[in-house]
């Protein structure tokens, strides 16, 4: 085999790899289009913008946990003024309310009203059609897909391309590949037990982020947040 043949082989290999990556991105784009379409439809039916609908569903998922506008901005990759405008619109619709911290009046939390919870529950079904299709996949394929997507989200987060996600793979307590069971290879230090792939979470209330990706937990007591 000549050097030219080797060069052509390497070029072909790189081209195939590039084609594969492009196909993955194209597939993700199509999935994104399906998600956006479903979100637009349910938002329109409730007289809301997609951002307003997402805020309601996120607050519902947070339960009793206090949420600030800056957290909403980080979660959806938007500027605080944009999120604040959506919050104001939802407040006028009496779907959410602002609550000031009793110990520091500069700190403002956002929470759902009773009407907001009912609206959020209706909107939360916007992914039902997509979930039905996912359920047709074998359990093992669903688990591998979840693990792959979480890994990709973590990589994009570390690259600064998406906002911080409160998921297992970016958590201080997460220990990767420490168990022999292929269906439960990871470990949660908080619960001190193996994690099934199906148990990996995208939004965890007990999440402790790593500071600058060096294994140091961020101190929530040092975080300050005032409404602009």
PDB file of N, CA and C in Angstrom, residues 47-138:
ATOM      1  N   UNK A  47     -53.384  30.261  25.437  1.00  0.00           N
ATOM      2  CA  UNK A  47     -53.211  31.705  25.365  1.00  0.00           C
ATOM      3  C   UNK A  47     -51.894  32.180  25.943  1.00  0.00           C
ATOM      4  N   UNK A  48     -50.853  31.354  25.818  1.00  0.00           N
ATOM      5  CA  UNK A  48     -49.545  31.671  26.382  1.00  0.00           C
ATOM      6  C   UNK A  48     -48.473  31.603  25.303  1.00  0.00           C
ATOM      7  N   UNK A  49     -47.338  32.239  25.591  1.00  0.00           N
ATOM      8  CA  UNK A  49     -46.169  32.074  24.730  1.00  0.00           C
ATOM      9  C   UNK A  49     -45.451  30.796  25.163  1.00  0.00           C
ATOM     10  N   UNK A  50     -44.603  30.219  24.303  1.00  0.00           N
ATOM     11  CA  UNK A  50     -43.855  29.024  24.696  1.00  0.00           C
ATOM     12  C   UNK A  50     -43.018  29.240  25.962  1.00  0.00           C
ATOM     13  N   UNK A  51     -42.396  30.410  26.090  1.00  0.00           N
ATOM     14  CA  UNK A  51     -41.599  30.679  27.289  1.00  0.00           C
ATOM     15  C   UNK A  51     -42.467  30.698  28.531  1.00  0.00           C
ATOM     16  N   UNK A  52     -43.636  31.328  28.442  1.00  0.00           N
ATOM     17  CA  UNK A  52     -44.546  31.358  29.578  1.00  0.00           C
ATOM     18  C   UNK A  52     -44.985  29.946  29.963  1.00  0.00           C
ATOM     19  N   UNK A  53     -45.270  29.128  28.962  1.00  0.00           N
ATOM     20  CA  UNK A  53     -45.678  27.747  29.228  1.00  0.00           C
ATOM     21  C   UNK A  53     -44.553  26.972  29.906  1.00  0.00           C
ATOM     22  N   UNK A  54     -43.326  27.152  29.437  1.00  0.00           N
ATOM     23  CA  UNK A  54     -42.188  26.452  30.022  1.00  0.00           C
ATOM     24  C   UNK A  54     -41.954  26.884  31.464  1.00  0.00           C
ATOM     25  N   UNK A  55     -42.140  28.160  31.742  1.00  0.00           N
ATOM     26  CA  UNK A  55     -41.976  28.661  33.110  1.00  0.00           C
ATOM     27  C   UNK A  55     -42.974  27.982  34.039  1.00  0.00           C
ATOM     28  N   UNK A  56     -44.225  27.892  33.615  1.00  0.00           N
ATOM     29  CA  UNK A  56     -45.254  27.265  34.450  1.00  0.00           C
ATOM     30  C   UNK A  56     -44.926  25.800  34.725  1.00  0.00           C
ATOM     31  N   UNK A  57     -44.546  25.065  33.694  1.00  0.00           N
ATOM     32  CA  UNK A  57     -44.249  23.641  33.860  1.00  0.00           C
ATOM     33  C   UNK A  57     -43.019  23.444  34.739  1.00  0.00           C
ATOM     34  N   UNK A  58     -42.018  24.305  34.583  1.00  0.00           N
ATOM     35  CA  UNK A  58     -40.805  24.186  35.400  1.00  0.00           C
ATOM     36  C   UNK A  58     -41.118  24.453  36.867  1.00  0.00           C
ATOM     37  N   UNK A  59     -41.907  25.478  37.138  1.00  0.00           N
ATOM     38  CA  UNK A  59     -42.274  25.780  38.521  1.00  0.00           C
ATOM     39  C   UNK A  59     -43.073  24.638  39.128  1.00  0.00           C
ATOM     40  N   UNK A  60     -43.930  24.014  38.327  1.00  0.00           N
ATOM     41  CA  UNK A  60     -44.693  22.865  38.815  1.00  0.00           C
ATOM     42  C   UNK A  60     -43.754  21.726  39.189  1.00  0.00           C
ATOM     43  N   UNK A  61     -42.750  21.488  38.358  1.00  0.00           N
ATOM     44  CA  UNK A  61     -41.790  20.412  38.621  1.00  0.00           C
ATOM     45  C   UNK A  61     -40.939  20.696  39.856  1.00  0.00           C
ATOM     46  N   UNK A  62     -40.719  21.978  40.153  1.00  0.00           N
ATOM     47  CA  UNK A  62     -39.896  22.354  41.311  1.00  0.00           C
ATOM     48  C   UNK A  62     -40.621  22.143  42.634  1.00  0.00           C
ATOM     49  N   UNK A  63     -41.936  21.972  42.574  1.00  0.00           N
ATOM     50  CA  UNK A  63     -42.695  21.747  43.798  1.00  0.00           C
ATOM     51  C   UNK A  63     -42.633  22.928  44.747  1.00  0.00           C
ATOM     52  N   UNK A  64     -42.229  22.657  45.978  1.00  0.00           N
ATOM     53  CA  UNK A  64     -42.173  23.698  47.004  1.00  0.00           C
ATOM     54  C   UNK A  64     -40.837  24.440  47.028  1.00  0.00           C
ATOM     55  N   UNK A  65     -39.896  24.020  46.184  1.00  0.00           N
ATOM     56  CA  UNK A  65     -38.586  24.680  46.186  1.00  0.00           C
ATOM     57  C   UNK A  65     -38.696  26.115  45.679  1.00  0.00           C
ATOM     58  N   UNK A  66     -38.017  27.029  46.359  1.00  0.00           N
ATOM     59  CA  UNK A  66     -38.057  28.441  45.977  1.00  0.00           C
ATOM     60  C   UNK A  66     -37.233  28.667  44.711  1.00  0.00           C
ATOM     61  N   UNK A  67     -37.804  29.417  43.782  1.00  0.00           N
ATOM     62  CA  UNK A  67     -37.161  29.639  42.485  1.00  0.00           C
ATOM     63  C   UNK A  67     -37.026  31.131  42.219  1.00  0.00           C
ATOM     64  N   UNK A  68     -35.837  31.543  41.780  1.00  0.00           N
ATOM     65  CA  UNK A  68     -35.585  32.942  41.446  1.00  0.00           C
ATOM     66  C   UNK A  68     -35.631  33.146  39.936  1.00  0.00           C
ATOM     67  N   UNK A  69     -35.783  34.389  39.539  1.00  0.00           N
ATOM     68  CA  UNK A  69     -35.838  34.700  38.113  1.00  0.00           C
ATOM     69  C   UNK A  69     -34.526  34.336  37.427  1.00  0.00           C
ATOM     70  N   UNK A  70     -33.411  34.529  38.107  1.00  0.00           N
ATOM     71  CA  UNK A  70     -32.123  34.181  37.495  1.00  0.00           C
ATOM     72  C   UNK A  70     -32.012  32.680  37.239  1.00  0.00           C
ATOM     73  N   UNK A  71     -32.605  31.876  38.102  1.00  0.00           N
ATOM     74  CA  UNK A  71     -32.599  30.426  37.867  1.00  0.00           C
ATOM     75  C   UNK A  71     -33.402  30.083  36.618  1.00  0.00           C
ATOM     76  N   UNK A  72     -34.558  30.740  36.460  1.00  0.00           N
ATOM     77  CA  UNK A  72     -35.372  30.517  35.266  1.00  0.00           C
ATOM     78  C   UNK A  72     -34.599  30.923  34.012  1.00  0.00           C
ATOM     79  N   UNK A  73     -33.894  32.044  34.103  1.00  0.00           N
ATOM     80  CA  UNK A  73     -33.112  32.518  32.957  1.00  0.00           C
ATOM     81  C   UNK A  73     -32.024  31.514  32.589  1.00  0.00           C
ATOM     82  N   UNK A  74     -31.337  30.980  33.593  1.00  0.00           N
ATOM     83  CA  UNK A  74     -30.289  29.991  33.343  1.00  0.00           C
ATOM     84  C   UNK A  74     -30.875  28.707  32.781  1.00  0.00           C
ATOM     85  N   UNK A  75     -32.016  28.305  33.323  1.00  0.00           N
ATOM     86  CA  UNK A  75     -32.633  27.037  32.896  1.00  0.00           C
ATOM     87  C   UNK A  75     -33.013  27.061  31.424  1.00  0.00           C
ATOM     88  N   UNK A  76     -33.526  28.204  30.951  1.00  0.00           N
ATOM     89  CA  UNK A  76     -34.007  28.283  29.576  1.00  0.00           C
ATOM     90  C   UNK A  76     -33.049  29.014  28.639  1.00  0.00           C
ATOM     91  N   UNK A  77     -31.877  29.393  29.153  1.00  0.00           N
ATOM     92  CA  UNK A  77     -30.884  30.041  28.312  1.00  0.00           C
ATOM     93  C   UNK A  77     -31.320  31.402  27.809  1.00  0.00           C
ATOM     94  N   UNK A  78     -32.049  32.143  28.642  1.00  0.00           N
ATOM     95  CA  UNK A  78     -32.557  33.457  28.263  1.00  0.00           C
ATOM     96  C   UNK A  78     -32.006  34.521  29.197  1.00  0.00           C
ATOM     97  N   UNK A  79     -32.083  35.773  28.778  1.00  0.00           N
ATOM     98  CA  UNK A  79     -31.652  36.873  29.625  1.00  0.00           C
ATOM     99  C   UNK A  79     -32.682  37.138  30.713  1.00  0.00           C
ATOM    100  N   UNK A  80     -32.237  37.566  31.907  1.00  0.00           N
ATOM    101  CA  UNK A  80     -33.174  37.884  32.986  1.00  0.00           C
ATOM    102  C   UNK A  80     -34.279  38.854  32.577  1.00  0.00           C
ATOM    103  N   UNK A  81     -34.010  39.909  31.761  1.00  0.00           N
ATOM    104  CA  UNK A  81     -35.105  40.801  31.357  1.00  0.00           C
ATOM    105  C   UNK A  81     -36.195  40.077  30.571  1.00  0.00           C
ATOM    106  N   UNK A  82     -35.796  39.143  29.702  1.00  0.00           N
ATOM    107  CA  UNK A  82     -36.774  38.383  28.918  1.00  0.00           C
ATOM    108  C   UNK A  82     -37.645  37.529  29.822  1.00  0.00           C
ATOM    109  N   UNK A  83     -37.017  36.843  30.766  1.00  0.00           N
ATOM    110  CA  UNK A  83     -37.771  36.001  31.690  1.00  0.00           C
ATOM    111  C   UNK A  83     -38.643  36.852  32.599  1.00  0.00           C
ATOM    112  N   UNK A  84     -38.110  37.988  33.046  1.00  0.00           N
ATOM    113  CA  UNK A  84     -38.884  38.886  33.902  1.00  0.00           C
ATOM    114  C   UNK A  84     -40.142  39.368  33.191  1.00  0.00           C
ATOM    115  N   UNK A  85     -40.038  39.627  31.874  1.00  0.00           N
ATOM    116  CA  UNK A  85     -41.210  40.053  31.101  1.00  0.00           C
ATOM    117  C   UNK A  85     -42.250  38.939  31.048  1.00  0.00           C
ATOM    118  N   UNK A  86     -41.804  37.694  30.876  1.00  0.00           N
ATOM    119  CA  UNK A  86     -42.731  36.560  30.866  1.00  0.00           C
ATOM    120  C   UNK A  86     -43.379  36.378  32.231  1.00  0.00           C
ATOM    121  N   UNK A  87     -42.589  36.548  33.283  1.00  0.00           N
ATOM    122  CA  UNK A  87     -43.122  36.434  34.638  1.00  0.00           C
ATOM    123  C   UNK A  87     -44.172  37.511  34.896  1.00  0.00           C
ATOM    124  N   UNK A  88     -43.897  38.732  34.441  1.00  0.00           N
ATOM    125  CA  UNK A  88     -44.860  39.823  34.607  1.00  0.00           C
ATOM    126  C   UNK A  88     -46.163  39.509  33.881  1.00  0.00           C
ATOM    127  N   UNK A  89     -46.057  38.971  32.658  1.00  0.00           N
ATOM    128  CA  UNK A  89     -47.255  38.607  31.894  1.00  0.00           C
ATOM    129  C   UNK A  89     -48.045  37.519  32.611  1.00  0.00           C
ATOM    130  N   UNK A  90     -47.354  36.534  33.162  1.00  0.00           N
ATOM    131  CA  UNK A  90     -48.027  35.463  33.893  1.00  0.00           C
ATOM    132  C   UNK A  90     -48.650  35.976  35.184  1.00  0.00           C
ATOM    133  N   UNK A  91     -47.988  36.955  35.795  1.00  0.00           N
ATOM    134  CA  UNK A  91     -48.537  37.546  37.015  1.00  0.00           C
ATOM    135  C   UNK A  91     -49.832  38.290  36.709  1.00  0.00           C
ATOM    136  N   UNK A  92     -49.869  38.986  35.575  1.00  0.00           N
ATOM    137  CA  UNK A  92     -51.088  39.691  35.177  1.00  0.00           C
ATOM    138  C   UNK A  92     -52.234  38.717  34.898  1.00  0.00           C
ATOM    139  N   UNK A  93     -51.882  37.512  34.452  1.00  0.00           N
ATOM    140  CA  UNK A  93     -52.891  36.477  34.214  1.00  0.00           C
ATOM    141  C   UNK A  93     -53.257  35.744  35.506  1.00  0.00           C
ATOM    142  N   UNK A  94     -52.620  36.133  36.608  1.00  0.00           N
ATOM    143  CA  UNK A  94     -52.842  35.540  37.929  1.00  0.00           C
ATOM    144  C   UNK A  94     -52.472  34.057  37.963  1.00  0.00           C
ATOM    145  N   UNK A  95     -51.445  33.714  37.211  1.00  0.00           N
ATOM    146  CA  UNK A  95     -50.961  32.340  37.192  1.00  0.00           C
ATOM    147  C   UNK A  95     -49.746  32.146  38.092  1.00  0.00           C
ATOM    148  N   UNK A  96     -49.023  33.231  38.357  1.00  0.00           N
ATOM    149  CA  UNK A  96     -47.902  33.178  39.290  1.00  0.00           C
ATOM    150  C   UNK A  96     -47.907  34.428  40.150  1.00  0.00           C
ATOM    151  N   UNK A  97     -47.108  34.396  41.205  1.00  0.00           N
ATOM    152  CA  UNK A  97     -46.949  35.577  42.048  1.00  0.00           C
ATOM    153  C   UNK A  97     -45.497  35.677  42.491  1.00  0.00           C
ATOM    154  N   UNK A  98     -45.099  36.893  42.777  1.00  0.00           N
ATOM    155  CA  UNK A  98     -43.757  37.149  43.293  1.00  0.00           C
ATOM    156  C   UNK A  98     -43.825  37.227  44.810  1.00  0.00           C
ATOM    157  N   UNK A  99     -42.837  36.628  45.452  1.00  0.00           N
ATOM    158  CA  UNK A  99     -42.770  36.627  46.916  1.00  0.00           C
ATOM    159  C   UNK A  99     -41.379  37.068  47.332  1.00  0.00           C
ATOM    160  N   UNK A 100     -41.304  38.066  48.181  1.00  0.00           N
ATOM    161  CA  UNK A 100     -40.002  38.551  48.656  1.00  0.00           C
ATOM    162  C   UNK A 100     -39.538  37.740  49.861  1.00  0.00           C
ATOM    163  N   UNK A 101     -38.231  37.535  49.911  1.00  0.00           N
ATOM    164  CA  UNK A 101     -37.636  36.812  51.028  1.00  0.00           C
ATOM    165  C   UNK A 101     -37.803  37.640  52.294  1.00  0.00           C
ATOM    166  N   UNK A 102     -38.366  37.065  53.360  1.00  0.00           N
ATOM    167  CA  UNK A 102     -38.584  37.841  54.585  1.00  0.00           C
ATOM    168  C   UNK A 102     -37.298  38.318  55.250  1.00  0.00           C
ATOM    169  N   UNK A 103     -36.183  37.633  54.975  1.00  0.00           N
ATOM    170  CA  UNK A 103     -34.917  38.028  55.593  1.00  0.00           C
ATOM    171  C   UNK A 103     -34.111  38.996  54.738  1.00  0.00           C
ATOM    172  N   UNK A 104     -34.478  39.122  53.465  1.00  0.00           N
ATOM    173  CA  UNK A 104     -33.784  40.029  52.549  1.00  0.00           C
ATOM    174  C   UNK A 104     -34.767  40.449  51.465  1.00  0.00           C
ATOM    175  N   UNK A 105     -35.304  41.631  51.589  1.00  0.00           N
ATOM    176  CA  UNK A 105     -36.349  42.101  50.683  1.00  0.00           C
ATOM    177  C   UNK A 105     -35.866  42.277  49.248  1.00  0.00           C
ATOM    178  N   UNK A 106     -34.550  42.249  49.033  1.00  0.00           N
ATOM    179  CA  UNK A 106     -34.037  42.356  47.666  1.00  0.00           C
ATOM    180  C   UNK A 106     -34.238  41.070  46.883  1.00  0.00           C
ATOM    181  N   UNK A 107     -34.360  39.960  47.585  1.00  0.00           N
ATOM    182  CA  UNK A 107     -34.488  38.653  46.943  1.00  0.00           C
ATOM    183  C   UNK A 107     -35.955  38.360  46.661  1.00  0.00           C
ATOM    184  N   UNK A 108     -36.239  38.009  45.411  1.00  0.00           N
ATOM    185  CA  UNK A 108     -37.614  37.745  44.985  1.00  0.00           C
ATOM    186  C   UNK A 108     -37.718  36.331  44.427  1.00  0.00           C
ATOM    187  N   UNK A 109     -38.711  35.610  44.897  1.00  0.00           N
ATOM    188  CA  UNK A 109     -38.989  34.269  44.397  1.00  0.00           C
ATOM    189  C   UNK A 109     -40.261  34.295  43.561  1.00  0.00           C
ATOM    190  N   UNK A 110     -40.385  33.311  42.694  1.00  0.00           N
ATOM    191  CA  UNK A 110     -41.559  33.179  41.836  1.00  0.00           C
ATOM    192  C   UNK A 110     -42.240  31.857  42.163  1.00  0.00           C
ATOM    193  N   UNK A 111     -43.543  31.886  42.368  1.00  0.00           N
ATOM    194  CA  UNK A 111     -44.271  30.656  42.669  1.00  0.00           C
ATOM    195  C   UNK A 111     -45.624  30.654  41.967  1.00  0.00           C
ATOM    196  N   UNK A 112     -46.185  29.472  41.798  1.00  0.00           N
ATOM    197  CA  UNK A 112     -47.464  29.312  41.119  1.00  0.00           C
ATOM    198  C   UNK A 112     -48.628  29.649  42.041  1.00  0.00           C
ATOM    199  N   UNK A 113     -49.665  30.220  41.465  1.00  0.00           N
ATOM    200  CA  UNK A 113     -50.938  30.349  42.171  1.00  0.00           C
ATOM    201  C   UNK A 113     -51.714  29.050  41.946  1.00  0.00           C
ATOM    202  N   UNK A 114     -52.888  28.934  42.573  1.00  0.00           N
ATOM    203  CA  UNK A 114     -53.717  27.743  42.362  1.00  0.00           C
ATOM    204  C   UNK A 114     -54.103  27.619  40.890  1.00  0.00           C
ATOM    205  N   UNK A 115     -54.446  28.755  40.271  1.00  0.00           N
ATOM    206  CA  UNK A 115     -54.780  28.743  38.838  1.00  0.00           C
ATOM    207  C   UNK A 115     -53.564  28.368  38.005  1.00  0.00           C
ATOM    208  N   UNK A 116     -52.397  28.844  38.433  1.00  0.00           N
ATOM    209  CA  UNK A 116     -51.169  28.529  37.718  1.00  0.00           C
ATOM    210  C   UNK A 116     -50.842  27.048  37.767  1.00  0.00           C
ATOM    211  N   UNK A 117     -51.081  26.411  38.924  1.00  0.00           N
ATOM    212  CA  UNK A 117     -50.833  24.970  39.030  1.00  0.00           C
ATOM    213  C   UNK A 117     -51.757  24.186  38.108  1.00  0.00           C
ATOM    214  N   UNK A 118     -53.020  24.610  38.056  1.00  0.00           N
ATOM    215  CA  UNK A 118     -53.960  23.913  37.166  1.00  0.00           C
ATOM    216  C   UNK A 118     -53.542  24.074  35.706  1.00  0.00           C
ATOM    217  N   UNK A 119     -53.138  25.290  35.336  1.00  0.00           N
ATOM    218  CA  UNK A 119     -52.692  25.535  33.958  1.00  0.00           C
ATOM    219  C   UNK A 119     -51.431  24.735  33.649  1.00  0.00           C
ATOM    220  N   UNK A 120     -50.511  24.690  34.609  1.00  0.00           N
ATOM    221  CA  UNK A 120     -49.257  23.957  34.402  1.00  0.00           C
ATOM    222  C   UNK A 120     -49.515  22.468  34.210  1.00  0.00           C
ATOM    223  N   UNK A 121     -50.475  21.923  34.947  1.00  0.00           N
ATOM    224  CA  UNK A 121     -50.796  20.493  34.797  1.00  0.00           C
ATOM    225  C   UNK A 121     -51.365  20.209  33.417  1.00  0.00           C
ATOM    226  N   UNK A 122     -52.165  21.144  32.904  1.00  0.00           N
ATOM    227  CA  UNK A 122     -52.705  20.949  31.550  1.00  0.00           C
ATOM    228  C   UNK A 122     -51.587  21.011  30.510  1.00  0.00           C
ATOM    229  N   UNK A 123     -50.689  21.973  30.695  1.00  0.00           N
ATOM    230  CA  UNK A 123     -49.602  22.159  29.731  1.00  0.00           C
ATOM    231  C   UNK A 123     -48.602  21.011  29.800  1.00  0.00           C
ATOM    232  N   UNK A 124     -48.423  20.435  30.995  1.00  0.00           N
ATOM    233  CA  UNK A 124     -47.409  19.396  31.189  1.00  0.00           C
ATOM    234  C   UNK A 124     -47.629  18.174  30.310  1.00  0.00           C
ATOM    235  N   UNK A 125     -48.816  18.050  29.737  1.00  0.00           N
ATOM    236  CA  UNK A 125     -49.106  16.894  28.879  1.00  0.00           C
ATOM    237  C   UNK A 125     -48.648  17.115  27.436  1.00  0.00           C
ATOM    238  N   UNK A 126     -47.947  18.218  27.182  1.00  0.00           N
ATOM    239  CA  UNK A 126     -47.580  18.536  25.799  1.00  0.00           C
ATOM    240  C   UNK A 126     -46.614  17.524  25.187  1.00  0.00           C
ATOM    241  N   UNK A 127     -45.948  16.749  26.024  1.00  0.00           N
ATOM    242  CA  UNK A 127     -45.001  15.752  25.505  1.00  0.00           C
ATOM    243  C   UNK A 127     -45.605  14.353  25.421  1.00  0.00           C
ATOM    244  N   UNK A 128     -46.898  14.211  25.689  1.00  0.00           N
ATOM    245  CA  UNK A 128     -47.506  12.875  25.742  1.00  0.00           C
ATOM    246  C   UNK A 128     -47.313  12.089  24.446  1.00  0.00           C
ATOM    247  N   UNK A 129     -47.512  12.755  23.304  1.00  0.00           N
ATOM    248  CA  UNK A 129     -47.392  12.053  22.020  1.00  0.00           C
ATOM    249  C   UNK A 129     -45.969  11.541  21.820  1.00  0.00           C
ATOM    250  N   UNK A 130     -44.986  12.380  22.166  1.00  0.00           N
ATOM    251  CA  UNK A 130     -43.591  11.969  22.009  1.00  0.00           C
ATOM    252  C   UNK A 130     -43.236  10.851  22.984  1.00  0.00           C
ATOM    253  N   UNK A 131     -43.755  10.950  24.213  1.00  0.00           N
ATOM    254  CA  UNK A 131     -43.487   9.899  25.193  1.00  0.00           C
ATOM    255  C   UNK A 131     -44.074   8.569  24.742  1.00  0.00           C
ATOM    256  N   UNK A 132     -45.230   8.618  24.105  1.00  0.00           N
ATOM    257  CA  UNK A 132     -45.852   7.386  23.614  1.00  0.00           C
ATOM    258  C   UNK A 132     -44.959   6.696  22.589  1.00  0.00           C
ATOM    259  N   UNK A 133     -44.305   7.482  21.740  1.00  0.00           N
ATOM    260  CA  UNK A 133     -43.400   6.899  20.750  1.00  0.00           C
ATOM    261  C   UNK A 133     -42.150   6.329  21.411  1.00  0.00           C
ATOM    262  N   UNK A 134     -41.651   7.026  22.429  1.00  0.00           N
ATOM    263  CA  UNK A 134     -40.463   6.538  23.138  1.00  0.00           C
ATOM    264  C   UNK A 134     -40.764   5.220  23.840  1.00  0.00           C
ATOM    265  N   UNK A 135     -41.991   5.085  24.350  1.00  0.00           N
ATOM    266  CA  UNK A 135     -42.360   3.850  25.047  1.00  0.00           C
ATOM    267  C   UNK A 135     -42.345   2.628  24.133  1.00  0.00           C
ATOM    268  N   UNK A 136     -42.394   2.843  22.832  1.00  0.00           N
ATOM    269  CA  UNK A 136     -42.346   1.705  21.908  1.00  0.00           C
ATOM    270  C   UNK A 136     -40.941   1.122  21.793  1.00  0.00           C
ATOM    271  N   UNK A 137     -39.942   1.854  22.269  1.00  0.00           N
ATOM    272  CA  UNK A 137     -38.567   1.344  22.248  1.00  0.00           C
ATOM    273  C   UNK A 137     -38.372   0.346  23.381  1.00  0.00           C
ATOM    274  N   UNK A 138     -37.543  -0.675  23.191  1.00  0.00           N
ATOM    275  CA  UNK A 138     -37.224  -1.590  24.288  1.00  0.00           C
ATOM    276  C   UNK A 138     -36.617  -0.829  25.468  1.00  0.00           C
TER     277      UNK A 138
END
